[in-house]
Amino acid sequence: MARQESWGKLIKQISDVMRKNANNAMRSQDMTISQMVALLELEETPEKQRSLKELEQCLHVAQSTAAGIVSRLEQKGFVKTLGDAEDRRVKLVQITPAGRMHVADAKKDMSQAEQKLLSALTDAERDIFYVLLQKVCRSLS
Amino acid sequence: MARQESWGKLIKQISDVMRKNANNAMRSQDMTISQMVALLELEETPEKQRSLKELEQCLHVAQSTAAGIVSRLEQKGFVKTLGDAEDRRVKLVQITPAGRMHVADAKKDMSQAEQKLLSALTDAERDIFYVLLQKVCRSLS
DNA sequence: TTAGTTTGAATAGCATGCGATTGATATTTA
DNA sequence: TAAATATCAATCGCATGCTATTCAAACTAA
Protein backbone atom coordinates (compact mmCIF):
# COMPACT_ATOMS: atom_id res chain seq x y z
CA MET A 1 0.00 0.00 0.00
CA ALA A 2 1.42 3.35 -0.99
CA ARG A 3 1.66 5.78 1.87
CA GLN A 4 2.31 9.48 1.60
CA GLU A 5 2.77 9.83 5.31
CA SER A 6 3.87 7.38 7.94
CA TRP A 7 1.21 6.16 10.33
CA GLY A 8 3.37 7.53 13.10
CA LYS A 9 2.99 11.01 11.73
CA LEU A 10 -0.78 10.56 11.60
CA ILE A 11 -0.94 9.33 15.19
CA LYS A 12 1.16 12.25 16.32
CA GLN A 13 -1.02 14.72 14.49
CA ILE A 14 -4.22 13.37 16.04
CA SER A 15 -2.61 13.30 19.46
CA ASP A 16 -1.35 16.88 19.09
CA VAL A 17 -4.75 18.18 18.06
CA MET A 18 -6.36 16.31 20.94
CA ARG A 19 -3.97 17.86 23.41
CA LYS A 20 -4.42 21.36 22.03
CA ASN A 21 -8.21 21.06 22.09
CA ALA A 22 -8.17 19.68 25.60
CA ASN A 23 -5.89 22.42 26.87
CA ASN A 24 -8.09 25.05 25.25
CA ALA A 25 -11.11 23.56 26.96
CA MET A 26 -9.36 23.54 30.33
CA ARG A 27 -7.99 27.06 30.10
CA SER A 28 -11.23 28.66 31.25
CA GLN A 29 -10.90 26.70 34.47
CA ASP A 30 -7.28 27.68 35.06
CA MET A 31 -6.20 24.10 34.47
CA THR A 32 -4.16 22.04 32.05
CA ILE A 33 -5.15 18.71 30.60
CA SER A 34 -2.36 16.94 32.48
CA GLN A 35 -3.61 18.34 35.76
CA MET A 36 -7.14 17.30 34.89
CA VAL A 37 -6.12 13.76 33.99
CA ALA A 38 -4.34 13.49 37.32
CA LEU A 39 -7.44 14.75 39.11
CA LEU A 40 -9.59 12.24 37.23
CA GLU A 41 -7.30 9.48 38.39
CA LEU A 42 -7.54 10.63 42.00
CA GLU A 43 -11.29 10.97 41.74
CA GLU A 44 -11.76 7.32 40.87
CA THR A 45 -10.95 6.44 44.45
CA PRO A 46 -12.03 9.56 46.34
CA GLU A 47 -11.89 7.93 49.73
CA LYS A 48 -8.37 6.63 49.25
CA GLN A 49 -5.10 8.43 48.90
CA ARG A 50 -2.68 7.51 46.16
CA SER A 51 1.04 7.62 46.49
CA LEU A 52 3.05 9.80 44.15
CA LYS A 53 4.57 6.58 42.86
CA GLU A 54 1.21 5.08 41.91
CA LEU A 55 0.19 8.32 40.27
CA GLU A 56 3.30 8.51 38.17
CA GLN A 57 2.74 4.95 37.00
CA CYS A 58 -0.83 5.31 35.90
CA LEU A 59 -0.09 8.66 34.25
CA HIS A 60 2.89 7.12 32.41
CA VAL A 61 5.16 10.02 33.25
CA ALA A 62 8.48 10.40 35.05
CA GLN A 63 8.54 10.88 38.78
CA SER A 64 9.65 14.48 38.52
CA THR A 65 6.81 15.23 36.13
CA ALA A 66 4.17 13.82 38.45
CA ALA A 67 5.69 15.74 41.33
CA GLY A 68 5.35 19.01 39.42
CA ILE A 69 1.74 18.39 38.48
CA VAL A 70 0.78 17.47 42.04
CA SER A 71 2.61 20.51 43.34
CA ARG A 72 0.59 22.84 41.11
CA LEU A 73 -2.67 21.08 41.94
CA GLU A 74 -1.85 21.50 45.60
CA GLN A 75 -1.19 25.22 45.19
CA LYS A 76 -4.66 25.58 43.72
CA GLY A 77 -6.21 23.57 46.54
CA PHE A 78 -7.44 20.76 44.31
CA VAL A 79 -5.44 18.09 46.10
CA LYS A 80 -3.86 17.76 49.51
CA THR A 81 -0.81 15.72 50.38
CA LEU A 82 0.21 13.86 53.50
CA GLY A 83 2.90 11.48 54.64
CA ASP A 84 2.36 7.77 54.91
CA ALA A 85 2.75 6.55 58.50
CA GLU A 86 3.59 3.04 57.35
CA ASP A 87 6.37 4.08 55.00
CA ARG A 88 7.76 7.46 55.70
CA ARG A 89 9.32 7.80 52.28
CA VAL A 90 5.90 7.84 50.66
CA LYS A 91 3.91 10.98 49.84
CA LEU A 92 0.16 10.42 49.63
CA VAL A 93 -2.10 12.56 47.48
CA GLN A 94 -5.85 12.99 47.87
CA ILE A 95 -8.41 14.98 45.90
CA THR A 96 -10.21 17.76 47.78
CA PRO A 97 -13.89 18.76 47.48
CA ALA A 98 -12.79 21.76 45.40
CA GLY A 99 -10.91 19.39 43.12
CA ARG A 100 -13.93 17.14 42.78
CA MET A 101 -16.07 20.04 41.64
CA HIS A 102 -13.63 20.89 38.88
CA VAL A 103 -13.58 17.31 37.68
CA ALA A 104 -17.33 17.17 37.29
CA ASP A 105 -17.32 20.27 35.10
CA ALA A 106 -14.52 19.01 32.90
CA LYS A 107 -15.76 15.51 32.23
CA LYS A 108 -18.50 16.64 29.89
CA ASP A 109 -16.20 18.90 27.89
CA MET A 110 -13.67 16.16 27.41
CA SER A 111 -16.02 13.50 26.10
CA GLN A 112 -17.65 16.03 23.78
CA ALA A 113 -14.25 16.93 22.34
CA GLU A 114 -13.45 13.27 21.83
CA GLN A 115 -16.63 12.55 19.99
CA LYS A 116 -16.04 15.54 17.76
CA LEU A 117 -12.69 14.17 16.60
CA LEU A 118 -14.34 10.86 15.74
CA SER A 119 -17.07 12.46 13.68
CA ALA A 120 -15.37 11.44 10.44
CA LEU A 121 -15.89 7.77 11.19
CA THR A 122 -19.06 5.70 10.97
CA ASP A 123 -20.15 3.70 13.99
CA ALA A 124 -18.77 0.52 12.48
CA GLU A 125 -15.46 2.20 11.70
CA ARG A 126 -15.22 3.52 15.24
CA ASP A 127 -15.56 0.02 16.61
CA ILE A 128 -12.85 -1.29 14.32
CA PHE A 129 -10.63 1.68 15.10
CA TYR A 130 -11.04 1.08 18.80
CA VAL A 131 -10.17 -2.58 18.54
CA LEU A 132 -7.05 -1.85 16.51
CA LEU A 133 -5.94 0.85 18.93
CA GLN A 134 -6.38 -1.59 21.79
CA LYS A 135 -4.40 -4.23 19.99
CA VAL A 136 -1.48 -1.89 19.37
CA CYS A 137 -1.61 -0.62 22.94
CA ARG A 138 -1.57 -4.04 24.49
CA SER A 139 1.61 -4.91 22.63
CA LEU A 140 3.37 -1.91 24.09
CA SER A 141 4.11 -3.88 27.27
CA MET B 1 -19.63 -1.24 22.56
CA ALA B 2 -18.32 -1.33 26.09
CA ARG B 3 -15.09 0.56 26.52
CA GLN B 4 -12.84 0.41 29.50
CA GLU B 5 -10.75 3.25 28.22
CA SER B 6 -11.51 6.14 25.92
CA TRP B 7 -9.96 5.94 22.48
CA GLY B 8 -8.33 9.27 23.27
CA LYS B 9 -6.41 7.65 26.08
CA LEU B 10 -5.26 4.89 23.75
CA ILE B 11 -4.09 7.34 21.09
CA LYS B 12 -2.20 9.31 23.71
CA GLN B 13 -0.54 6.22 25.04
CA ILE B 14 0.64 5.10 21.62
CA SER B 15 1.84 8.60 20.82
CA ASP B 16 3.71 8.85 24.12
CA VAL B 17 5.47 5.55 23.62
CA MET B 18 6.38 6.55 20.08
CA ARG B 19 7.89 9.78 21.29
CA LYS B 20 9.83 8.12 24.08
CA ASN B 21 11.20 5.45 21.75
CA ALA B 22 12.15 8.02 19.16
CA ASN B 23 13.89 10.23 21.69
CA ASN B 24 15.79 7.23 23.04
CA ALA B 25 16.92 6.37 19.53
CA MET B 26 18.06 9.96 18.91
CA ARG B 27 19.88 10.38 22.19
CA SER B 28 23.02 8.64 20.94
CA GLN B 29 23.28 11.29 18.25
CA ASP B 30 22.82 14.19 20.65
CA MET B 31 19.47 14.99 19.06
CA THR B 32 15.80 15.06 19.94
CA ILE B 33 13.00 13.73 17.80
CA SER B 34 11.63 17.24 17.25
CA GLN B 35 14.97 18.41 15.96
CA MET B 36 15.19 15.40 13.68
CA VAL B 37 11.71 15.95 12.28
CA ALA B 38 12.65 19.55 11.52
CA LEU B 39 15.83 18.38 9.80
CA LEU B 40 13.83 15.84 7.78
CA GLU B 41 11.55 18.62 6.65
CA LEU B 42 14.49 20.78 5.58
CA GLU B 43 16.13 17.85 3.84
CA GLU B 44 13.19 17.38 1.51
CA THR B 45 14.24 20.51 -0.34
CA PRO B 46 17.98 20.64 0.29
CA GLU B 47 18.65 23.25 -2.35
CA LYS B 48 16.00 25.63 -1.04
CA GLN B 49 15.80 27.53 2.21
CA ARG B 50 12.62 27.50 4.22
CA SER B 51 11.38 30.42 6.24
CA LEU B 52 10.82 30.00 9.95
CA LYS B 53 7.16 30.63 9.19
CA GLU B 54 6.92 27.74 6.75
CA LEU B 55 8.73 25.48 9.15
CA GLU B 56 6.43 26.26 12.02
CA GLN B 57 3.43 25.51 9.81
CA CYS B 58 4.54 22.12 8.56
CA LEU B 59 5.71 21.11 12.03
CA HIS B 60 2.37 22.19 13.52
CA VAL B 61 4.01 24.05 16.38
CA ALA B 62 3.94 27.61 17.66
CA GLN B 63 6.35 30.15 16.26
CA SER B 64 8.36 30.34 19.45
CA THR B 65 8.72 26.57 19.50
CA ALA B 66 10.07 26.42 15.97
CA ALA B 67 12.46 29.25 16.78
CA GLY B 68 13.88 27.32 19.70
CA ILE B 69 14.37 24.13 17.72
CA VAL B 70 16.08 25.98 14.87
CA SER B 71 18.27 27.83 17.35
CA ARG B 72 19.52 24.57 18.87
CA LEU B 73 20.04 22.98 15.45
CA GLU B 74 22.04 26.02 14.48
CA GLN B 75 24.24 25.76 17.57
CA LYS B 76 25.09 22.21 16.57
CA GLY B 77 25.86 23.26 13.02
CA PHE B 78 23.08 21.20 11.44
CA VAL B 79 21.33 24.20 9.90
CA LYS B 80 22.37 27.70 8.97
CA THR B 81 20.13 30.74 8.88
CA LEU B 82 20.14 33.84 6.72
CA GLY B 83 17.98 36.86 6.08
CA ASP B 84 15.67 37.13 3.12
CA ALA B 85 16.64 40.00 0.82
CA GLU B 86 13.11 40.28 -0.54
CA ASP B 87 11.43 40.56 2.84
CA ARG B 88 13.75 41.60 5.57
CA ARG B 89 11.44 40.33 8.31
CA VAL B 90 11.93 36.76 7.14
CA LYS B 91 14.52 34.35 8.56
CA LEU B 92 15.51 31.59 6.18
CA VAL B 93 16.76 28.21 7.37
CA GLN B 94 18.81 25.72 5.37
CA ILE B 95 20.19 22.29 6.22
CA THR B 96 23.99 21.93 6.23
CA PRO B 97 26.02 18.95 4.99
CA ALA B 98 26.57 17.95 8.63
CA GLY B 99 22.83 18.05 9.15
CA ARG B 100 22.22 15.92 6.09
CA MET B 101 24.56 13.25 7.39
CA HIS B 102 22.64 13.01 10.63
CA VAL B 103 19.37 12.66 8.78
CA ALA B 104 20.58 9.70 6.80
CA ASP B 105 21.59 7.86 9.94
CA ALA B 106 18.33 8.54 11.70
CA LYS B 107 15.92 7.59 8.94
CA LYS B 108 16.55 3.88 9.32
CA ASP B 109 16.14 3.91 13.08
CA MET B 110 12.86 5.73 12.84
CA SER B 111 11.16 3.45 10.37
CA GLN B 112 12.37 0.40 12.28
CA ALA B 113 10.85 1.74 15.49
CA GLU B 114 7.59 2.41 13.70
CA GLN B 115 7.31 -1.08 12.30
CA LYS B 116 8.01 -2.52 15.72
CA LEU B 117 5.03 -0.74 17.22
CA LEU B 118 2.80 -2.12 14.48
CA SER B 119 3.96 -5.69 15.01
CA ALA B 120 0.74 -6.57 16.82
CA LEU B 121 -1.32 -6.02 13.66
CA THR B 122 -1.63 -8.24 10.62
CA ASP B 123 -0.95 -6.75 7.19
CA ALA B 124 -4.65 -6.41 6.53
CA GLU B 125 -5.22 -4.75 9.87
CA ARG B 126 -2.40 -2.31 9.21
CA ASP B 127 -4.04 -1.22 5.99
CA ILE B 128 -7.37 -0.67 7.70
CA PHE B 129 -5.70 1.12 10.58
CA TYR B 130 -3.91 3.42 8.19
CA VAL B 131 -7.07 4.28 6.30
CA LEU B 132 -8.95 5.08 9.49
CA LEU B 133 -6.11 7.23 10.80
CA GLN B 134 -6.11 9.13 7.53
CA LYS B 135 -9.83 9.63 7.68
CA VAL B 136 -9.66 11.07 11.19
CA CYS B 137 -6.70 13.28 10.28
CA ARG B 138 -8.34 14.74 7.23
CA SER B 139 -11.29 15.90 9.29
CA LEU B 140 -9.06 17.75 11.73
CA SER B 141 -8.40 20.95 9.83
C1' DT C 1 2.62 60.31 1.68
C1' DT C 2 1.15 59.28 6.02
C1' DA C 3 -1.38 56.65 9.35
C1' DG C 4 -3.11 52.39 10.56
C1' DT C 5 -2.83 47.49 10.03
C1' DT C 6 -0.75 43.18 9.29
C1' DT C 7 3.01 40.07 9.42
C1' DG C 8 7.56 37.68 10.89
C1' DA C 9 10.63 37.04 14.43
C1' DA C 10 12.64 37.61 19.17
C1' DT C 11 11.73 37.06 23.70
C1' DA C 12 9.70 36.22 28.35
C1' DG C 13 7.03 33.36 31.38
C1' DC C 14 5.01 29.13 32.38
C1' DA C 15 3.65 23.95 32.23
C1' DT C 16 5.10 19.39 30.85
C1' DG C 17 8.23 16.04 29.66
C1' DC C 18 12.82 13.87 30.34
C1' DG C 19 17.30 12.24 32.84
C1' DA C 20 20.48 12.57 36.69
C1' DT C 21 21.60 13.35 41.34
C1' DT C 22 20.88 13.50 46.25
C1' DG C 23 18.99 12.32 50.67
C1' DA C 24 16.06 9.80 53.62
C1' DT C 25 13.94 5.56 54.48
C1' DA C 26 13.22 0.48 53.87
C1' DT C 27 14.76 -3.84 52.78
C1' DT C 28 18.01 -7.48 52.03
C1' DT C 29 22.16 -9.88 52.77
C1' DA C 30 26.27 -11.08 54.89
C1' DT D 1 23.14 -6.69 63.97
C1' DA D 2 25.67 -4.25 60.39
C1' DA D 3 26.46 -3.20 55.79
C1' DA D 4 25.04 -3.10 51.19
C1' DT D 5 21.00 -2.29 48.21
C1' DA D 6 16.82 -0.72 46.77
C1' DT D 7 13.06 2.57 46.78
C1' DC D 8 10.61 7.10 47.11
C1' DA D 9 10.61 11.83 46.75
C1' DA D 10 12.91 16.49 46.04
C1' DT D 11 15.44 18.99 43.03
C1' DC D 12 18.38 20.65 39.04
C1' DG D 13 19.06 21.35 34.16
C1' DC D 14 17.33 21.10 29.76
C1' DA D 15 14.05 20.57 25.52
C1' DT D 16 9.54 21.30 23.86
C1' DG D 17 5.08 23.15 23.88
C1' DC D 18 2.00 27.19 24.71
C1' DT D 19 0.48 32.35 25.06
C1' DA D 20 1.46 37.14 25.16
C1' DT D 21 4.23 40.97 24.20
C1' DT D 22 7.26 43.78 21.56
C1' DC D 23 9.70 45.48 17.57
C1' DA D 24 10.74 46.04 12.86
C1' DA D 25 9.33 45.65 8.31
C1' DA D 26 5.75 45.37 4.85
C1' DC D 27 1.37 46.44 3.31
C1' DT D 28 -3.21 49.16 2.91
C1' DA D 29 -6.05 52.89 3.02
C1' DA D 30 -6.92 57.62 3.77
PDB file of N, CA and C (backbone and C1' of nucleotides) in Angstrom, chain A residues 32 34-35 60-65 69 72 87-89, chain C residues 14-27:
ATOM      1  N   THR A  32      -4.703  22.652  33.261  1.00  0.00           N
ATOM      2  CA  THR A  32      -4.160  22.039  32.051  1.00  0.00           C
ATOM      3  C   THR A  32      -4.730  20.631  31.958  1.00  0.00           C
ATOM      4  N   SER A  34      -3.116  17.894  31.647  1.00  0.00           N
ATOM      5  CA  SER A  34      -2.357  16.943  32.478  1.00  0.00           C
ATOM      6  C   SER A  34      -2.844  16.991  33.915  1.00  0.00           C
ATOM      7  N   GLN A  35      -3.094  18.208  34.387  1.00  0.00           N
ATOM      8  CA  GLN A  35      -3.606  18.339  35.755  1.00  0.00           C
ATOM      9  C   GLN A  35      -4.976  17.690  35.872  1.00  0.00           C
ATOM     10  N   HIS A  60       1.810   7.415  33.362  1.00  0.00           N
ATOM     11  CA  HIS A  60       2.886   7.119  32.410  1.00  0.00           C
ATOM     12  C   HIS A  60       3.832   8.288  32.232  1.00  0.00           C
ATOM     13  N   VAL A  61       4.195   8.917  33.331  1.00  0.00           N
ATOM     14  CA  VAL A  61       5.164  10.017  33.251  1.00  0.00           C
ATOM     15  C   VAL A  61       6.282   9.769  34.253  1.00  0.00           C
ATOM     16  N   ALA A  62       7.344  10.538  34.135  1.00  0.00           N
ATOM     17  CA  ALA A  62       8.477  10.401  35.049  1.00  0.00           C
ATOM     18  C   ALA A  62       8.088  10.916  36.424  1.00  0.00           C
ATOM     19  N   GLN A  63       8.850  10.510  37.402  1.00  0.00           N
ATOM     20  CA  GLN A  63       8.542  10.882  38.778  1.00  0.00           C
ATOM     21  C   GLN A  63       8.560  12.398  38.956  1.00  0.00           C
ATOM     22  N   SER A  64       9.545  13.029  38.363  1.00  0.00           N
ATOM     23  CA  SER A  64       9.654  14.483  38.518  1.00  0.00           C
ATOM     24  C   SER A  64       8.468  15.198  37.875  1.00  0.00           C
ATOM     25  N   THR A  65       7.960  14.620  36.803  1.00  0.00           N
ATOM     26  CA  THR A  65       6.811  15.232  36.125  1.00  0.00           C
ATOM     27  C   THR A  65       5.574  15.155  37.010  1.00  0.00           C
ATOM     28  N   ILE A  69       3.179  18.263  38.685  1.00  0.00           N
ATOM     29  CA  ILE A  69       1.744  18.387  38.484  1.00  0.00           C
ATOM     30  C   ILE A  69       1.024  18.421  39.829  1.00  0.00           C
ATOM     31  N   ARG A  72       1.442  21.749  41.605  1.00  0.00           N
ATOM     32  CA  ARG A  72       0.587  22.843  41.114  1.00  0.00           C
ATOM     33  C   ARG A  72      -0.865  22.621  41.501  1.00  0.00           C
ATOM     34  N   ASP A  87       5.105   3.977  55.729  1.00  0.00           N
ATOM     35  CA  ASP A  87       6.373   4.079  55.002  1.00  0.00           C
ATOM     36  C   ASP A  87       6.674   5.553  54.829  1.00  0.00           C
ATOM     37  N   ARG A  88       7.594   6.011  55.626  1.00  0.00           N
ATOM     38  CA  ARG A  88       7.761   7.461  55.703  1.00  0.00           C
ATOM     39  C   ARG A  88       8.455   8.063  54.495  1.00  0.00           C
ATOM     40  N   ARG A  89       8.812   7.231  53.527  1.00  0.00           N
ATOM     41  CA  ARG A  89       9.325   7.796  52.277  1.00  0.00           C
ATOM     42  C   ARG A  89       8.183   8.274  51.390  1.00  0.00           C
TER      43      ARG A  89
ATOM     44  P    DC C  14       6.253  33.248  35.492  1.00  0.00           P
ATOM     45  O5'  DC C  14       5.591  31.848  35.064  1.00  0.00           O
ATOM     46  C5'  DC C  14       4.261  31.852  34.575  1.00  0.00           C
ATOM     47  C4'  DC C  14       3.989  30.575  33.825  1.00  0.00           C
ATOM     48  C3'  DC C  14       4.273  29.310  34.630  1.00  0.00           C
ATOM     49  O3'  DC C  14       3.037  28.646  34.852  1.00  0.00           O
ATOM     50  C1'  DC C  14       5.011  29.131  32.376  1.00  0.00           C
ATOM     51  P    DA C  15       2.937  27.410  35.850  1.00  0.00           P
ATOM     52  O5'  DA C  15       2.749  26.174  34.858  1.00  0.00           O
ATOM     53  C5'  DA C  15       1.690  26.212  33.931  1.00  0.00           C
ATOM     54  C4'  DA C  15       1.719  24.964  33.079  1.00  0.00           C
ATOM     55  C3'  DA C  15       1.960  23.669  33.856  1.00  0.00           C
ATOM     56  O3'  DA C  15       1.164  22.662  33.266  1.00  0.00           O
ATOM     57  C1'  DA C  15       3.651  23.948  32.235  1.00  0.00           C
ATOM     58  P    DT C  16       0.985  21.242  33.945  1.00  0.00           P
ATOM     59  O5'  DT C  16       2.187  20.284  33.542  1.00  0.00           O
ATOM     60  C5'  DT C  16       2.672  20.412  32.503  1.00  0.00           C
ATOM     61  C4'  DT C  16       2.834  19.569  31.321  1.00  0.00           C
ATOM     62  C3'  DT C  16       3.224  18.133  31.554  1.00  0.00           C
ATOM     63  O3'  DT C  16       2.932  17.388  30.387  1.00  0.00           O
ATOM     64  C1'  DT C  16       5.096  19.386  30.851  1.00  0.00           C
ATOM     65  P    DG C  17       2.871  15.777  30.545  1.00  0.00           P
ATOM     66  O5'  DG C  17       4.410  15.342  30.526  1.00  0.00           O
ATOM     67  C5'  DG C  17       4.912  14.524  29.501  1.00  0.00           C
ATOM     68  C4'  DG C  17       6.395  14.710  29.322  1.00  0.00           C
ATOM     69  C3'  DG C  17       7.302  13.918  30.265  1.00  0.00           C
ATOM     70  O3'  DG C  17       7.360  12.557  29.887  1.00  0.00           O
ATOM     71  C1'  DG C  17       8.229  16.035  29.662  1.00  0.00           C
ATOM     72  P    DC C  18       8.045  11.530  30.803  1.00  0.00           P
ATOM     73  O5'  DC C  18       9.600  11.799  30.600  1.00  0.00           O
ATOM     74  C5'  DC C  18      10.178  11.645  29.313  1.00  0.00           C
ATOM     75  C4'  DC C  18      11.593  12.153  29.341  1.00  0.00           C
ATOM     76  C3'  DC C  18      12.462  11.500  30.397  1.00  0.00           C
ATOM     77  O3'  DC C  18      13.063  10.342  29.854  1.00  0.00           O
ATOM     78  C1'  DC C  18      12.821  13.871  30.336  1.00  0.00           C
ATOM     79  P    DG C  19      13.803   9.319  30.816  1.00  0.00           P
ATOM     80  O5'  DG C  19      15.174  10.042  31.195  1.00  0.00           O
ATOM     81  C5'  DG C  19      16.076  10.404  30.174  1.00  0.00           C
ATOM     82  C4'  DG C  19      17.289  11.064  30.800  1.00  0.00           C
ATOM     83  C3'  DG C  19      17.994  10.202  31.841  1.00  0.00           C
ATOM     84  O3'  DG C  19      19.396  10.338  31.685  1.00  0.00           O
ATOM     85  C1'  DG C  19      17.295  12.238  32.842  1.00  0.00           C
ATOM     86  P    DA C  20      20.355   9.397  32.490  1.00  0.00           P
ATOM     87  O5'  DA C  20      20.938  10.328  33.654  1.00  0.00           O
ATOM     88  C5'  DA C  20      21.109  11.707  33.420  1.00  0.00           C
ATOM     89  C4'  DA C  20      21.664  12.377  34.673  1.00  0.00           C
ATOM     90  C3'  DA C  20      22.310  11.428  35.682  1.00  0.00           C
ATOM     91  O3'  DA C  20      23.460  12.043  36.229  1.00  0.00           O
ATOM     92  C1'  DA C  20      20.479  12.566  36.693  1.00  0.00           C
ATOM     93  P    DT C  21      24.367  11.275  37.289  1.00  0.00           P
ATOM     94  O5'  DT C  21      24.015  12.021  38.659  1.00  0.00           O
ATOM     95  C5'  DT C  21      23.856  13.438  38.634  1.00  0.00           C
ATOM     96  C4'  DT C  21      23.383  13.951  39.978  1.00  0.00           C
ATOM     97  C3'  DT C  21      23.949  13.203  41.195  1.00  0.00           C
ATOM     98  O3'  DT C  21      24.462  14.160  42.110  1.00  0.00           O
ATOM     99  C1'  DT C  21      21.601  13.355  41.339  1.00  0.00           C
ATOM    100  P    DT C  22      25.303  13.683  43.381  1.00  0.00           P
ATOM    101  O5'  DT C  22      24.246  13.894  44.552  1.00  0.00           O
ATOM    102  C5'  DT C  22      23.564  15.152  44.653  1.00  0.00           C
ATOM    103  C4'  DT C  22      22.522  15.067  45.754  1.00  0.00           C
ATOM    104  C3'  DT C  22      22.981  14.292  46.993  1.00  0.00           C
ATOM    105  O3'  DT C  22      22.786  15.105  48.139  1.00  0.00           O
ATOM    106  C1'  DT C  22      20.876  13.505  46.248  1.00  0.00           C
ATOM    107  P    DG C  23      23.366  14.626  49.548  1.00  0.00           P
ATOM    108  O5'  DG C  23      22.018  14.253  50.322  1.00  0.00           O
ATOM    109  C5'  DG C  23      20.917  15.159  50.275  1.00  0.00           C
ATOM    110  C4'  DG C  23      19.729  14.525  50.964  1.00  0.00           C
ATOM    111  C3'  DG C  23      20.099  13.719  52.214  1.00  0.00           C
ATOM    112  O3'  DG C  23      19.100  13.948  53.211  1.00  0.00           O
ATOM    113  C1'  DG C  23      18.988  12.316  50.672  1.00  0.00           C
ATOM    114  P    DA C  24      19.362  13.428  54.687  1.00  0.00           P
ATOM    115  O5'  DA C  24      18.041  12.601  54.979  1.00  0.00           O
ATOM    116  C5'  DA C  24      16.786  13.101  54.533  1.00  0.00           C
ATOM    117  C4'  DA C  24      15.795  11.962  54.440  1.00  0.00           C
ATOM    118  C3'  DA C  24      15.837  11.008  55.631  1.00  0.00           C
ATOM    119  O3'  DA C  24      14.517  10.774  56.069  1.00  0.00           O
ATOM    120  C1'  DA C  24      16.059   9.802  53.616  1.00  0.00           C
ATOM    121  P    DT C  25      14.263  10.231  57.547  1.00  0.00           P
ATOM    122  O5'  DT C  25      13.281   8.982  57.321  1.00  0.00           O
ATOM    123  C5'  DT C  25      13.896   7.756  57.010  1.00  0.00           C
ATOM    124  C4'  DT C  25      13.022   7.047  56.010  1.00  0.00           C
ATOM    125  C3'  DT C  25      12.677   5.664  56.506  1.00  0.00           C
ATOM    126  O3'  DT C  25      11.330   5.365  56.282  1.00  0.00           O
ATOM    127  C1'  DT C  25      13.939   5.555  54.480  1.00  0.00           C
ATOM    128  P    DA C  26      10.595   4.239  57.116  1.00  0.00           P
ATOM    129  O5'  DA C  26      10.421   3.015  56.124  1.00  0.00           O
ATOM    130  C5'  DA C  26      11.572   2.583  55.482  1.00  0.00           C
ATOM    131  C4'  DA C  26      11.254   1.599  54.406  1.00  0.00           C
ATOM    132  C3'  DA C  26      11.110   0.178  54.932  1.00  0.00           C
ATOM    133  O3'  DA C  26      10.404  -0.609  54.003  1.00  0.00           O
ATOM    134  C1'  DA C  26      13.219   0.477  53.869  1.00  0.00           C
ATOM    135  P    DT C  27       9.993  -2.121  54.339  1.00  0.00           P
ATOM    136  O5'  DT C  27      11.158  -2.960  53.648  1.00  0.00           O
ATOM    137  C5'  DT C  27      11.430  -2.774  52.281  1.00  0.00           C
ATOM    138  C4'  DT C  27      12.660  -3.540  51.866  1.00  0.00           C
ATOM    139  C3'  DT C  27      12.747  -4.980  52.397  1.00  0.00           C
ATOM    140  O3'  DT C  27      13.065  -5.826  51.319  1.00  0.00           O
ATOM    141  C1'  DT C  27      14.765  -3.836  52.778  1.00  0.00           C
TER     142       DT C  27
END
